[in-house]
Amino acid sequence: MTAPLSNATLATLPDAVAPARLRPVGVRYRHRPFRPGRFHRAHQAVYTDDALALDGGDWSISAVSLKSPGVRDALVPQDGLYTLVTLDRTIGHRVVGSIREVLCAPEAQSQVLARLAAPATRVVTITVTEKGYGLTASGDLDTANADIAHDLAHPETPVSVIGYVVAGLRRRRAAGLPPYTVISCDNMTDNGRRLGRATAQYAAALDADLGAWVCNHVAFPSTMVDSITPATDDALRQRVREVSGLADAWPIQREVFTQWVIEDRFCNGRPAWDKAGVILTDDVGAFGRAKLRLLNGPHSALAYLGSLAGVETVAEAMTTPALAAFLERLMLEDVLPTVAPPAGYDLMLYAQQILERFRNPAIRHLLAQIAWDGSQKLPYRLFGVIEDRLAQGHPIDRLALVVAGWMHFVRRRAAAGTGLTDPLAAPLLDIGGRCDGTADDVGRFLALDTIFTGPLSADARFRAALTDAYARLGDGGRDAVLAAASSL
Ligand code: CS2
């Protein structure tokens, strides 16, 4: 039997796998991420590992998952160690050692709250995906969200991420301790500002003074995070076992490219992330918008149109001429003119690099993975672009084809009975089940005011373009989709 990866077996790792820096026992817990899932371990934990290797310091990560015990069960026996595999022309392997503790909140609530209240905890990073915050489409606290409603009624036994953050802050304030910095690492426009506002709203609903303290003392820097990170599969586990000679229950794979831009606003110190390549800046908004619009929006376009066309991965979609050419036109002609370049950026080069990353043949990034949570992703990724193009009087045919592609995707999933991974799966499948392939379908979707809010939903040009695009996609099968993509 292959021995498991752990502190005890680290020394047996071959040279090809850079061993993690061994840290002294008793290190203080200063950095605490929520949801130490795939992306946290591919990204923030690696930057932190690099910062520790380059700068020393006594930071380390105490990781909390809010729902499932899976990561804890995999990583605790491995002393928090795991293998990162980077996929490009050459494949890289390294063991990451910045995670010192993994807690599963539902089973260790008092421990999690104690960690949050500990003086040594100084930064909290959050990766819970768009749906995990409990925000309305306009970015306020969604008091109708079941977890938020629960926490407002039971603030000392929270279940939501905002509930935990505020329970920790409340204890710190009562103890006269400084707050921690709270860093959202999810793909939302102005993620820090949104999180800060919703957190302050939640805190104020519990206690007006606490709300004011959160507003005045807690830093919520906005961020842009980027690294394409396909889900872990058995092939990856097998590869790691072969290369390292050790069994890793949950290795992580990602592309070599990685980027983290953080607004330079911390209220209680930070690891030396700048030494590890993190960009600290006063204006992260431009970076975030460029990435959301030029990478995530096109990703979602491939996810829906590609899935309808029977394509499985991003790289495969990029070798399907009709889809690749459509994507390039969408990015360069529709999206790029709406993006204000971050300082020093050549947007054309940035877009070309993204296309190159999508073509990376070493990565099997499943379109089905990107297609998850469309109701949460599309508004951030595409609706702003559509609004901007309409405001400038430009056609939105290609952009509308993507939204119509998502509608067909939902309709076909409902018809096939294969379900949908989306917090709004129930209402979406209900609508999908009532679709009859006519122009009325578009109206059925547009009636969903949890997604289609604001001026766009009432814009007759948007409705007309969607209706046209929906018809263009015909039955939503491969031939119709490729023909539609080629026609625009
Ligand atoms: C993707 C992103 O799954 C998705 O929706 O668009 O996770 C994307 O891979 C990352 O944002 C890249 O940084």
XYZ file of C-alpha atoms and ligand atoms in Angstrom:
501
model
C 0.000 0.000 0.000
C 1.253 3.511 -0.791
C 2.054 5.571 2.329
C -0.007 8.726 2.796
C 1.429 12.227 2.407
C 2.082 13.732 5.873
C 4.811 15.422 7.905
C 6.155 11.950 8.692
C 6.611 10.990 5.036
C 7.667 14.373 3.631
C 11.324 13.445 3.693
C 10.686 10.570 1.293
C 9.444 12.869 -1.472
C 11.554 12.785 -4.633
C 13.372 15.990 -5.672
C 10.820 16.610 -8.432
C 8.271 17.500 -5.789
C 9.501 20.560 -3.939
C 9.015 19.733 -0.284
C 6.968 22.105 1.795
C 8.829 24.349 4.166
C 8.540 22.664 7.512
C 7.203 25.047 10.067
C 7.855 24.933 13.780
C 5.122 23.510 15.945
C 3.149 26.074 17.908
C 2.918 28.594 15.145
C 0.197 31.152 15.694
C -2.948 31.088 13.610
C -3.294 34.348 11.849
C -4.965 33.707 8.570
C -8.241 31.936 8.327
C -10.025 31.117 5.100
C -13.612 30.059 4.847
C -14.199 27.163 2.463
C -10.702 25.814 1.937
C -11.934 24.238 -1.259
C -10.290 23.857 -4.594
C -9.718 27.511 -5.341
C -8.383 28.516 -1.941
C -5.861 25.704 -2.041
C -4.868 26.430 -5.659
C -4.438 30.136 -5.031
C -4.377 31.932 -1.670
C -2.771 29.025 0.227
C -0.018 28.853 -2.406
C 0.684 32.607 -2.256
C 0.792 32.296 1.529
C 3.155 29.320 1.303
C 5.423 31.348 -1.004
C 5.259 34.403 1.267
C 6.287 32.276 4.246
C 9.132 30.669 2.320
C 10.405 34.057 1.111
C 9.813 36.164 4.165
C 9.490 33.860 7.134
C 7.014 35.191 9.645
C 4.701 33.200 11.818
C 1.593 33.273 9.697
C -0.250 30.114 8.868
C -3.708 29.106 7.786
C -6.460 27.740 9.932
C -9.002 26.632 7.355
C -12.741 26.395 7.922
C -15.284 24.714 5.691
C -18.806 25.873 6.329
C -20.669 22.804 5.184
C -18.995 19.581 4.223
C -16.352 17.653 6.191
C -14.670 16.411 2.979
C -11.608 18.672 3.039
C -11.073 18.151 6.762
C -11.307 14.388 6.395
C -8.789 14.445 3.553
C -6.296 16.948 4.971
C -6.194 16.351 8.729
C -4.534 12.908 8.379
C -2.056 14.616 5.997
C -1.170 17.366 8.533
C -2.778 19.886 6.158
C -0.296 19.047 3.378
C -1.439 18.549 -0.203
C 0.069 18.447 -3.666
C -0.378 21.207 -6.212
C -0.034 20.108 -9.831
C 0.458 22.848 -12.435
C -0.539 21.990 -15.972
C 1.185 23.375 -19.049
C 3.691 22.116 -21.614
C 5.592 20.790 -18.623
C 3.750 19.563 -15.576
C 4.877 20.850 -12.157
C 4.346 19.258 -8.742
C 4.863 20.716 -5.301
C 3.634 20.120 -1.806
C 1.952 23.105 -0.128
C 2.365 23.471 3.619
C 0.662 26.709 4.655
C -2.499 25.086 6.057
C -2.032 24.149 9.700
C -5.552 23.275 10.754
C -8.805 22.331 9.016
C -12.132 22.677 10.807
C -15.590 21.753 9.614
C -17.816 24.475 11.077
C -21.037 22.484 11.689
C -19.046 19.988 13.774
C -16.666 22.424 15.481
C -18.660 25.605 15.923
C -17.232 26.719 19.252
C -13.688 26.059 18.050
C -14.292 28.128 14.904
C -15.748 31.004 16.919
C -12.837 30.819 19.365
C -10.338 30.962 16.496
C -12.121 33.981 15.027
C -11.987 35.699 18.392
C -8.313 34.846 19.006
C -5.872 37.788 18.989
C -3.599 35.855 16.589
C -6.293 35.732 13.889
C -5.717 38.823 11.799
C -6.958 38.091 8.294
C -10.003 36.143 7.102
C -10.213 35.211 3.430
C -13.435 33.951 1.918
C -13.982 31.674 -1.080
C -17.607 30.586 -1.041
C -18.538 31.361 -4.698
C -21.059 34.021 -5.686
C -24.019 32.205 -4.163
C -22.333 31.745 -0.771
C -22.631 35.343 0.400
C -26.388 35.700 0.774
C -26.655 38.912 -1.247
C -29.515 40.214 -3.355
C -28.958 40.935 -7.049
C -28.378 44.582 -6.138
C -25.687 43.607 -3.627
C -27.517 44.115 -0.323
C -27.857 41.563 2.448
C -30.588 39.135 1.400
C -32.657 38.748 4.552
C -34.852 36.242 2.705
C -31.861 33.924 2.271
C -32.480 30.944 4.586
C -28.992 30.966 6.144
C -29.000 34.742 6.710
C -32.517 34.592 8.206
C -31.363 31.779 10.505
C -28.322 33.740 11.655
C -30.223 36.943 12.307
C -32.448 34.934 14.637
C -29.556 32.915 16.163
C -26.421 35.060 15.855
C -24.404 32.968 18.316
C -24.877 29.746 16.336
C -24.384 30.970 12.772
C -24.391 28.939 9.584
C -23.621 31.618 6.958
C -20.244 33.117 6.211
C -21.407 36.625 7.131
C -22.917 35.208 10.321
C -19.550 33.718 11.323
C -17.577 36.823 10.379
C -19.834 39.025 12.508
C -19.991 36.574 15.435
C -16.181 36.720 15.499
C -16.088 40.508 15.204
C -18.645 40.885 17.959
C -16.503 38.833 20.352
C -13.382 40.767 19.423
C -15.082 44.100 20.013
C -16.386 42.911 23.385
C -12.872 41.777 24.305
C -11.317 45.075 23.206
C -9.396 43.389 20.388
C -8.795 44.920 16.961
C -10.861 43.415 14.126
C -9.472 41.232 11.353
C -9.362 42.159 7.688
C -11.996 40.285 5.677
C -11.037 39.469 2.087
C -13.523 38.180 -0.458
C -11.786 36.039 -3.090
C -14.761 35.352 -5.331
C -15.576 36.514 -8.856
C -17.917 39.410 -8.093
C -17.572 43.007 -9.199
C -16.309 45.122 -6.278
C -16.383 42.033 -4.064
C -14.945 43.812 -1.005
C -17.342 46.720 -1.153
C -20.322 44.371 -1.506
C -19.174 42.132 1.316
C -18.426 45.118 3.542
C -21.834 46.644 2.968
C -23.739 43.411 3.559
C -21.663 42.612 6.661
C -22.342 46.058 8.105
C -26.070 45.663 7.322
C -26.116 42.319 9.100
C -24.187 43.654 12.107
C -26.447 46.715 12.339
C -29.537 44.508 12.276
C -28.189 42.802 15.420
C -26.870 45.882 17.154
C -26.596 49.430 15.772
C -23.310 50.111 17.602
C -21.760 46.935 16.243
C -22.866 47.977 12.739
C -21.135 51.337 13.160
C -17.981 49.645 14.513
C -17.881 47.326 11.478
C -18.243 50.321 9.136
C -15.552 52.326 10.877
C -12.947 49.741 11.807
C -13.102 46.622 9.633
C -11.271 46.557 6.284
C -12.891 44.705 3.379
C -10.396 45.080 0.537
C -11.665 44.206 -2.931
C -9.702 41.631 -4.886
C -9.239 40.119 -8.295
C -8.374 36.427 -8.210
C -7.384 34.375 -11.235
C -6.159 30.861 -11.944
C -8.032 28.241 -13.929
C -8.579 25.335 -11.559
C -10.312 22.199 -12.830
C -11.854 19.913 -10.246
C -9.754 17.068 -8.836
C -10.314 13.682 -10.459
C -8.939 10.166 -10.038
C -6.467 10.674 -12.876
C -4.882 13.471 -10.831
C -4.704 11.351 -7.681
C -3.063 8.585 -9.706
C -0.547 11.000 -11.292
C 0.423 12.378 -7.874
C 0.839 8.893 -6.474
C 3.158 7.986 -9.365
C 5.264 11.137 -9.140
C 5.567 11.471 -5.380
C 5.342 7.865 -4.310
C 2.818 8.977 -1.664
C -0.972 8.868 -1.561
C -2.615 12.307 -1.461
C -6.366 12.113 -0.761
C -7.056 15.520 -2.301
C -4.421 17.011 -4.586
C -5.217 20.174 -6.531
C -4.597 20.988 -10.206
C -4.478 24.336 -11.923
C -2.836 26.158 -14.804
C 0.602 27.723 -14.210
C -0.813 31.243 -14.596
C -1.987 32.810 -11.370
C -2.850 36.347 -10.348
C -4.049 38.009 -7.149
C -4.686 41.726 -6.949
C -5.736 43.103 -3.553
C -6.831 46.574 -2.627
C -4.170 47.803 -0.225
C -6.424 48.206 2.805
C -5.718 46.035 5.848
C -6.725 46.803 9.415
C -4.557 44.278 11.263
C -1.456 43.321 9.253
C -0.992 40.724 6.524
C 1.480 38.071 5.346
C 4.193 39.293 2.951
C 2.003 38.415 -0.017
C 3.588 41.205 -2.065
C 6.887 39.278 -1.970
C 5.053 36.284 -3.433
C 3.797 38.232 -6.449
C 0.483 39.582 -5.167
C -0.282 43.029 -6.589
C -1.371 45.482 -3.893
C -3.020 48.549 -5.362
C -5.413 51.368 -4.582
C -7.763 50.512 -7.420
C -8.583 46.881 -7.870
C -11.879 47.597 -9.632
C -10.323 47.926 -13.063
C -8.496 44.588 -12.708
C -11.614 42.870 -11.456
C -13.839 44.165 -14.223
C -11.280 43.319 -16.935
C -11.031 39.750 -15.676
C -14.742 39.195 -15.060
C -15.672 40.542 -18.460
C -12.831 39.168 -20.594
C -12.272 35.802 -18.926
C -15.306 34.743 -16.908
C -17.946 36.034 -19.347
C -16.382 34.193 -22.312
C -15.939 31.121 -20.093
C -19.681 31.085 -19.451
C -20.291 31.589 -23.179
C -18.299 28.439 -23.921
C -19.967 26.591 -21.051
C -23.503 27.012 -22.401
C -22.962 27.079 -26.163
C -20.290 24.366 -25.951
C -22.386 22.093 -23.748
C -25.343 22.453 -26.133
C -22.971 21.514 -28.972
C -21.972 18.341 -27.134
C -18.452 19.566 -26.328
C -16.957 18.542 -22.983
C -14.020 20.827 -22.185
C -12.818 24.391 -22.742
C -9.812 23.244 -24.802
C -12.080 21.081 -26.966
C -14.410 24.036 -27.545
C -11.375 26.052 -28.639
C -10.639 23.464 -31.322
C -14.228 23.658 -32.596
C -13.835 26.362 -35.275
C -17.355 27.847 -35.068
C -17.158 28.205 -31.288
C -13.574 29.492 -31.180
C -14.244 32.121 -33.846
C -17.478 33.209 -32.152
C -15.664 33.539 -28.836
C -12.932 35.670 -30.343
C -15.471 38.035 -31.923
C -17.405 38.209 -28.665
C -14.278 39.094 -26.685
C -12.646 41.500 -29.078
C -15.644 43.230 -30.673
C -18.285 43.209 -27.926
C -16.565 42.918 -24.549
C -13.201 44.594 -24.967
C -14.590 48.043 -25.887
C -16.485 48.095 -22.567
C -13.397 47.481 -20.432
C -11.301 50.322 -19.030
C -7.731 48.995 -18.957
C -6.041 48.779 -15.558
C -2.919 50.954 -15.374
C -0.159 49.538 -17.561
C -2.393 46.964 -19.221
C -2.507 46.232 -22.945
C -6.041 44.867 -23.140
C -5.572 43.301 -26.562
C -2.591 41.363 -25.263
C -4.538 40.416 -22.132
C -7.407 39.081 -24.261
C -5.003 37.114 -26.483
C -3.356 35.601 -23.415
C -6.749 34.522 -22.107
C -7.546 32.844 -25.431
C -4.183 31.067 -25.234
C -4.974 29.907 -21.689
C -8.332 28.560 -22.883
C -6.467 26.589 -25.579
C -4.117 24.939 -23.046
C -4.326 21.275 -24.085
C -2.902 20.068 -20.762
C -6.057 21.132 -18.935
C -9.316 19.210 -18.979
C -11.543 21.991 -17.681
C -15.073 20.660 -17.869
C -17.666 23.006 -19.351
C -20.178 21.375 -17.004
C -18.164 22.756 -14.044
C -18.263 26.304 -15.428
C -21.976 25.955 -16.259
C -22.839 25.645 -12.553
C -24.675 28.515 -10.895
C -25.504 30.382 -14.091
C -28.138 32.451 -12.287
C -25.406 33.836 -10.006
C -22.636 34.207 -12.557
C -24.294 35.710 -15.630
C -25.311 38.995 -13.999
C -21.697 39.723 -12.918
C -20.098 38.430 -16.091
C -22.377 39.583 -18.890
C -25.189 41.892 -17.893
C -22.924 44.871 -17.266
C -21.352 44.424 -20.693
C -24.812 44.263 -22.289
C -25.907 47.421 -20.459
C -22.790 49.271 -21.591
C -23.161 48.171 -25.211
C -26.823 49.181 -25.259
C -26.008 52.550 -23.689
C -23.535 53.181 -26.514
C -26.133 52.148 -29.108
C -24.296 49.016 -30.268
C -25.883 45.711 -31.293
C -25.871 42.964 -28.637
C -26.616 39.940 -30.850
C -23.616 37.870 -29.800
C -24.023 38.713 -26.115
C -27.706 37.811 -26.317
C -26.789 34.484 -27.933
C -24.922 33.543 -24.757
C -27.871 34.366 -22.486
C -30.234 32.551 -24.865
C -27.788 29.612 -24.838
C -28.132 29.457 -21.056
C -31.955 29.440 -21.439
C -31.763 26.528 -23.889
C -29.315 24.780 -21.550
C -31.822 25.041 -18.692
C -34.717 23.988 -20.946
C -32.859 20.914 -22.182
C -31.759 19.945 -18.675
C -35.386 20.188 -17.518
C -36.571 18.098 -20.463
C -33.903 15.446 -19.879
C -34.564 15.366 -16.132
C -30.808 15.655 -15.484
C -31.112 18.440 -12.910
C -29.144 21.633 -12.544
C -26.475 22.814 -10.085
C -27.721 26.274 -9.220
C -29.210 27.824 -6.080
C -32.223 28.706 -8.238
C -32.446 25.208 -9.716
C -36.061 24.702 -8.598
C -37.594 27.808 -10.224
C -35.320 27.446 -13.256
C -36.275 23.816 -13.866
C -39.899 24.772 -13.385
C -39.576 27.418 -16.102
C -37.545 25.046 -18.272
C -40.263 22.419 -17.951
C -42.901 24.895 -19.123
C -40.887 25.976 -22.181
C -42.324 25.032 -25.544
C -39.538 26.262 -27.820
C -41.431 29.410 -28.851
C -40.599 33.083 -28.274
C -42.753 32.900 -25.118
C -39.932 30.983 -23.423
C -37.823 34.127 -23.246
C -40.604 35.958 -21.403
C -40.847 33.066 -18.947
C -37.184 33.448 -18.023
C -37.252 37.252 -17.962
C -40.047 37.090 -15.379
C -37.493 35.755 -12.862
C -36.834 38.983 -11.018
C -34.168 37.489 -8.769
C -31.921 37.393 -11.852
C -33.327 39.970 -14.228
C -33.493 43.119 -12.154
C -32.759 46.730 -12.911
C -33.043 48.617 -16.163
C -31.926 45.708 -18.345
C -34.952 43.602 -17.531
C -37.277 46.312 -18.813
C -35.229 47.143 -21.909
C -37.173 46.284 -25.076
C -33.920 46.022 -27.077
C -32.649 43.347 -24.682
C -35.865 41.360 -24.950
C -35.890 41.635 -28.755
C -32.254 40.526 -29.082
C -32.854 37.613 -26.716
C -35.944 36.523 -28.600
C -34.021 36.600 -31.871
C -31.050 34.726 -30.378
C -33.302 32.114 -28.773
C -34.945 31.417 -32.139
C -31.558 31.344 -33.881
C -30.488 28.502 -31.562
C -33.430 26.413 -32.871
C -33.752 23.194 -30.910
C -30.517 23.908 -29.020
C -28.806 20.888 -30.639
C -25.244 20.805 -31.976
C -25.964 21.748 -35.596
C -28.252 24.631 -34.704
C -25.818 26.016 -32.127
C -22.786 25.877 -34.403
C -24.818 27.474 -37.212
C -26.025 30.228 -34.892
C -22.494 30.890 -33.627
C -21.176 31.081 -37.188
C -23.948 33.466 -38.244
C -23.010 36.203 -35.779
C -14.871 29.816 -14.222
C -13.925 30.369 -13.175
O -16.024 28.064 -13.138
C -16.115 29.205 -13.625
O -17.181 29.799 -13.657
O -15.201 30.850 -15.097
O -13.843 29.585 -12.064
C -12.530 30.617 -13.749
O -11.900 29.415 -14.122
C -11.670 31.336 -12.754
O -12.295 32.516 -12.366
C -10.323 31.642 -13.370
O -9.634 32.472 -12.529
